Coordinates of C-alpha atoms and ligand atoms in Angstrom, one line a residue:
M1 CA 77.6 -11.7 98.5
E2 CA 74.7 -13.6 98.3
K3 CA 73.3 -14.6 94.8
S4 CA 69.6 -13.6 94.4
D5 CA 67.4 -15.7 91.8
Y6 CA 67.3 -13.2 88.9
I7 CA 68.5 -10.5 87.4
W8 CA 66.6 -8.0 85.0
F9 CA 68.7 -7.8 81.7
D10 CA 67.8 -5.8 78.6
G11 CA 64.2 -6.2 79.4
E12 CA 63.9 -10.0 80.9
L13 CA 64.5 -11.9 84.0
V14 CA 67.4 -14.1 83.9
E15 CA 69.0 -16.4 86.2
W16 CA 71.8 -14.6 88.2
D17 CA 74.4 -16.7 86.7
Q18 CA 73.2 -16.1 83.5
A19 CA 73.5 -12.3 83.3
Q20 CA 77.1 -12.6 81.4
V21 CA 78.6 -9.8 79.2
H22 CA 81.3 -10.2 76.4
V23 CA 84.8 -9.1 77.4
L24 CA 84.5 -6.5 74.7
T25 CA 81.7 -4.8 76.3
H26 CA 82.7 -1.2 75.8
T27 CA 81.9 0.5 79.4
L28 CA 84.4 -2.4 80.6
H29 CA 87.3 -0.9 78.7
Y30 CA 86.5 2.8 78.7
G31 CA 84.3 3.5 81.9
L32 CA 81.3 5.4 79.8
G33 CA 78.2 3.9 82.0
V34 CA 75.8 5.1 84.7
F35 CA 74.1 3.5 87.4
E36 CA 72.2 4.1 90.7
G37 CA 72.1 2.5 94.0
I38 CA 68.5 2.3 95.6
R39 CA 67.1 0.7 98.9
C40 CA 64.2 -1.4 99.6
Y41 CA 63.1 -1.6 103.2
E42 CA 60.9 -3.5 104.9
G43 CA 58.3 -1.8 106.6
T44 CA 56.7 -2.3 110.2
A45 CA 53.7 -4.0 108.7
G46 CA 56.1 -6.3 106.7
Q47 CA 55.6 -5.0 103.3
P48 CA 58.5 -4.1 101.5
A49 CA 58.7 -0.4 99.9
I50 CA 61.6 1.3 97.7
F51 CA 62.7 4.6 98.8
R52 CA 62.4 7.4 96.6
L53 CA 62.4 5.1 93.5
P54 CA 61.2 7.7 90.8
E55 CA 63.9 10.1 92.1
H56 CA 67.0 7.4 91.6
V57 CA 65.2 6.5 88.3
D58 CA 65.4 10.4 87.2
R59 CA 68.8 10.6 88.1
L60 CA 69.8 7.4 86.0
F61 CA 68.1 9.0 83.0
G62 CA 70.0 12.3 83.8
S63 CA 73.3 10.6 84.3
A64 CA 72.7 8.9 80.7
H65 CA 71.7 12.3 79.4
I66 CA 74.8 13.9 80.3
L67 CA 77.0 11.1 79.0
G68 CA 75.0 11.1 75.7
L69 CA 73.7 7.7 76.5
S70 CA 70.2 7.0 75.1
I71 CA 68.5 4.5 77.5
P72 CA 66.4 2.1 75.3
F73 CA 63.2 1.9 78.0
T74 CA 61.2 4.8 79.5
Q75 CA 61.8 5.7 82.9
E76 CA 58.2 4.2 83.7
Q77 CA 59.4 0.7 82.3
I78 CA 62.9 0.9 84.5
I79 CA 60.6 1.9 87.9
N80 CA 58.3 -1.1 87.0
A81 CA 61.2 -3.3 86.5
C82 CA 63.0 -2.6 89.6
V83 CA 59.8 -3.6 91.6
E84 CA 59.7 -6.5 89.8
T85 CA 63.1 -7.6 90.2
V86 CA 62.7 -7.1 94.0
R87 CA 59.4 -8.9 93.9
V88 CA 60.5 -12.0 91.9
N89 CA 63.8 -12.5 94.3
K90 CA 61.3 -12.4 97.3
L91 CA 63.7 -10.1 99.2
R92 CA 62.3 -7.7 101.6
A93 CA 65.2 -5.4 102.7
C94 CA 67.5 -5.3 100.0
Y95 CA 70.1 -2.8 97.6
I96 CA 69.0 -2.4 94.0
R97 CA 71.3 -1.5 91.4
P98 CA 70.4 -0.4 88.1
I99 CA 73.4 -0.2 85.5
V100 CA 73.1 1.3 81.9
F101 CA 76.6 0.2 79.9
L102 CA 77.7 0.0 76.4
G103 CA 77.9 -3.1 75.0
A104 CA 80.2 -5.0 72.6
G105 CA 80.5 -4.0 68.9
E106 CA 83.0 -1.7 67.8
M107 CA 86.1 -0.9 69.7
G108 CA 87.6 2.9 70.0
L109 CA 86.6 5.7 72.0
A110 CA 83.9 7.2 69.5
A111 CA 82.4 3.8 69.4
V112 CA 79.3 5.2 71.0
H113 CA 76.8 3.5 68.8
N114 CA 77.3 0.3 70.2
P115 CA 74.1 -1.1 72.1
V116 CA 73.3 0.4 75.4
R117 CA 72.4 -2.0 77.7
V118 CA 70.5 -2.1 81.2
A119 CA 70.7 -4.5 84.0
I120 CA 69.1 -4.2 87.4
I121 CA 70.5 -6.4 90.0
V122 CA 69.1 -6.8 93.8
W123 CA 70.8 -8.1 96.8
S124 CA 71.1 -8.1 100.5
W125 CA 73.0 -5.3 101.7
G126 CA 73.5 -4.7 105.6
A127 CA 75.1 -1.4 107.0
Y128 CA 77.7 0.1 104.4
L129 CA 80.4 1.1 107.4
G130 CA 79.5 -1.7 109.6
E131 CA 77.0 -1.8 112.3
D132 CA 79.6 -0.3 114.7
G133 CA 79.9 2.7 112.5
V134 CA 76.3 3.3 112.3
R135 CA 76.0 3.3 115.9
K136 CA 79.3 4.9 117.3
G137 CA 80.3 6.7 114.1
V138 CA 83.1 6.1 111.6
R139 CA 86.9 7.8 111.5
L140 CA 87.6 9.9 108.4
R141 CA 90.5 10.8 106.7
T142 CA 91.2 13.8 104.2
S143 CA 92.2 11.9 101.0
S144 CA 95.5 13.0 99.2
F145 CA 93.3 12.3 96.1
Q146 CA 91.3 15.7 95.2
R147 CA 87.7 14.9 93.7
M148 CA 87.4 15.5 90.2
H149 CA 87.1 18.7 89.1
V150 CA 83.6 19.5 87.3
N151 CA 85.1 19.6 83.7
T152 CA 87.3 16.7 83.8
H153 CA 84.4 14.4 84.8
M154 CA 81.0 15.1 84.8
T155 CA 80.2 15.5 88.9
K156 CA 76.3 15.5 88.3
A157 CA 76.2 12.0 86.5
K158 CA 76.6 9.0 88.5
A159 CA 79.1 7.4 86.0
V160 CA 80.8 4.3 86.2
G161 CA 84.1 6.1 85.2
N162 CA 83.9 8.7 88.0
Y163 CA 84.4 5.9 90.8
V164 CA 88.1 5.3 89.8
N165 CA 88.3 8.8 91.9
S166 CA 86.2 7.4 94.8
I167 CA 88.3 4.2 94.8
L168 CA 91.5 5.5 94.9
A169 CA 90.3 7.9 98.1
A170 CA 88.4 4.6 99.5
V171 CA 91.3 2.4 99.4
E172 CA 93.9 4.9 100.7
A173 CA 91.7 5.8 103.7
R174 CA 91.1 1.8 104.6
R175 CA 94.7 0.9 104.1
G176 CA 95.8 3.9 106.5
G177 CA 93.6 2.5 109.2
Y178 CA 90.3 5.2 108.8
D179 CA 86.9 4.1 107.8
E180 CA 86.2 6.5 104.8
A181 CA 88.1 9.1 103.0
M182 CA 86.7 13.0 103.1
M183 CA 87.7 14.3 99.7
L184 CA 88.7 18.1 98.7
D185 CA 87.7 19.7 95.8
V186 CA 90.1 21.3 93.4
D187 CA 89.6 24.6 95.3
G188 CA 90.5 22.9 98.6
Y189 CA 87.0 23.1 100.2
V190 CA 85.3 19.7 101.4
S191 CA 83.6 18.1 98.6
E192 CA 82.2 14.8 99.4
C193 CA 83.4 11.3 100.5
S194 CA 84.0 8.6 98.5
G195 CA 80.5 7.1 98.3
E196 CA 78.8 9.7 100.7
N197 CA 77.7 13.3 100.9
I198 CA 79.0 15.1 104.3
F199 CA 77.3 17.3 106.8
I200 CA 78.6 19.3 109.9
V201 CA 76.7 20.9 112.8
R202 CA 77.8 23.8 114.9
R203 CA 76.0 25.2 117.6
G204 CA 72.5 23.6 116.0
R205 CA 73.1 24.9 112.5
V206 CA 73.6 22.2 110.0
K207 CA 75.8 22.8 107.1
T208 CA 76.5 20.8 103.8
T209 CA 78.5 21.4 100.9
P210 CA 76.5 23.0 97.9
H211 CA 75.7 21.1 94.8
T212 CA 78.9 22.3 92.7
S213 CA 81.6 19.2 92.8
I214 CA 79.3 16.7 94.5
L215 CA 77.0 14.1 93.5
S216 CA 73.6 15.5 94.2
G217 CA 72.7 13.0 96.8
I218 CA 68.8 11.7 97.2
T219 CA 69.5 11.0 100.7
R220 CA 71.1 14.5 101.0
D221 CA 67.7 16.1 99.8
A222 CA 65.7 14.0 102.0
V223 CA 67.7 15.1 105.0
L224 CA 67.9 18.5 104.2
E225 CA 64.0 18.5 103.8
V226 CA 63.5 16.8 107.1
L227 CA 66.1 18.9 109.0
R228 CA 63.9 22.1 107.5
E229 CA 60.8 20.7 108.6
D230 CA 62.0 19.9 111.9
G231 CA 63.0 23.7 112.1
V232 CA 66.5 23.3 112.2
A233 CA 68.9 26.2 110.4
V234 CA 70.6 24.5 107.4
V235 CA 72.9 26.0 104.9
E236 CA 74.4 24.6 101.8
E237 CA 77.6 26.6 101.9
R238 CA 81.3 25.5 101.2
F239 CA 83.6 24.9 104.2
T240 CA 87.4 23.8 104.7
R241 CA 88.9 21.0 106.4
D242 CA 89.5 22.7 109.6
E243 CA 86.0 24.0 110.1
T244 CA 85.0 20.1 110.3
Y245 CA 87.5 19.7 113.1
L246 CA 85.8 22.6 115.0
A247 CA 81.9 20.9 114.5
D248 CA 80.0 19.5 117.4
E249 CA 78.5 16.8 115.2
A250 CA 79.2 15.5 111.7
F251 CA 77.4 12.6 109.6
M252 CA 77.6 11.4 106.1
T253 CA 74.5 10.4 103.7
G254 CA 74.1 8.0 101.1
T255 CA 71.6 5.4 100.0
A256 CA 74.2 2.6 101.2
A257 CA 75.4 4.5 104.2
E258 CA 71.7 6.1 105.0
V259 CA 72.7 8.4 108.1
T260 CA 76.4 7.5 109.4
P261 CA 77.7 9.3 112.4
V262 CA 81.5 10.5 111.8
R263 CA 83.4 10.5 115.1
E264 CA 86.8 11.7 114.1
I265 CA 88.3 13.6 111.1
D266 CA 92.2 13.4 110.4
D267 CA 92.9 12.1 114.0
R268 CA 90.7 15.0 115.7
Q269 CA 87.5 14.1 117.9
I270 CA 84.5 15.5 116.7
G271 CA 82.0 17.0 119.5
T272 CA 82.0 14.5 122.2
G273 CA 83.2 11.6 120.3
R274 CA 79.9 10.2 120.0
P275 CA 77.0 10.4 117.6
G276 CA 75.4 13.9 118.8
P277 CA 71.6 15.0 119.4
V278 CA 71.0 16.3 115.7
T279 CA 72.4 13.2 114.1
L280 CA 70.3 10.7 116.3
T281 CA 67.3 12.4 115.8
L282 CA 67.9 12.3 111.9
Q283 CA 68.8 8.8 112.1
Q284 CA 65.5 7.9 114.0
R285 CA 63.3 10.3 111.7
F286 CA 65.2 8.5 108.6
A287 CA 64.4 5.2 110.1
A288 CA 60.7 6.0 110.6
I289 CA 60.4 7.2 107.3
T290 CA 61.8 4.1 105.5
R291 CA 59.8 1.8 107.7
G292 CA 56.7 3.5 106.4
E293 CA 55.9 4.9 109.8
D294 CA 56.0 8.3 109.0
R295 CA 52.6 9.2 106.9
G296 CA 53.8 12.6 106.0
H297 CA 56.6 10.9 103.9
A298 CA 54.6 8.1 102.6
G299 CA 55.0 9.6 99.2
W300 CA 58.8 8.8 99.3
L301 CA 57.8 5.0 99.2
T302 CA 57.1 2.7 96.3
P303 CA 55.3 -0.6 97.8
V304 CA 56.4 -3.9 96.3
R305 CA 53.1 -5.9 95.8
Ligands
PPE1 N1 78.3 10.9 96.7 C1 78.9 9.8 95.8 C2 80.2 9.9 95.7 C3 78.2 8.7 96.1 O1 78.6 7.6 95.4 C4 76.8 8.3 96.6 C5 76.2 7.4 96.7 C6 76.6 9.7 97.5 C7 77.3 10.9 97.2 C8 75.0 9.7 98.0 O2 74.1 9.9 97.1 P1 72.5 9.0 97.3 O3 72.7 7.4 97.4 O4 71.8 9.4 96.2 O5 72.1 9.6 98.8 N2 77.1 6.0 96.6 C9 76.3 4.8 96.4 C10 77.8 4.0 96.6 C11 77.6 2.6 97.0 C12 78.6 1.6 96.6 O6 79.6 1.7 97.1 O7 78.4 0.8 95.6 C13 75.2 4.5 97.1 O8 75.3 4.7 98.5 O9 74.2 3.7 96.8

């Protein structure tokens, strides 16, 4: 990973190498923290713009609220700080990672009164599952690890600790020679992937899992809106792993993964084994929107000036 120049840390810009924490940082021990992943895109006119920034910051505050963490800044301050961090690092296209964590002080599980700290880091991040994955599609494997139950971890919070569940699945899939893990919920239905939401298409009709056990993806929301605008039939409904085998197309959505086609699930070819028409159209629509070429969705972009 390439270093950027500055990191926003507790309200100030500090040099990349100076953004350090103590080993007694509470979140490091117990995982109580929340974060976001946001992308900034270079527009066709050369102007960088951040995709759905207020929605991401709102989810960050929602995640903190769920975990009982009080962020010592306003949403507006965090929005401005994200823009500022991109600007000072002179990056055009980049990934933005705000993280809220409990600092050092007391130890123990109930030591929730330690200072709540906030950092915003930006760096260049290319295709999450590789350029080939975006063009040709990726291979998924149903995970042996279930997605956490809605009453064990809080699935609506993008919480640091939730990613232990994701990492177990992601690493297992990659060790098995697959690109990514498809996770089932505790009832056995498809939930989401380790870091993406999942969609299937059959006979022109698009299906994605309901909000229940998933992280409510902001890309998922954007894709649903674009599909509906284009007159495509979409439903949010539970489905089984074998229903995915019968799909004509499948794709995943996420900030890092954007719209990534799926060409195989559990060693079964999906459709023709190549990205299908619904997926391809969506990728083009998404690229046009994020590059600022679609005036209808200009409201989803926050320019970095
Ligand atoms: N589910 C999970 C579990 C998840 O982590 C993400 C984002 C999504 C769904 C999609 O949400 P959204 O980005 O709002 O569309 N995953 C982040 C993880 C990246 C990382 O590996 O770190 C991301 O895409 O930023």
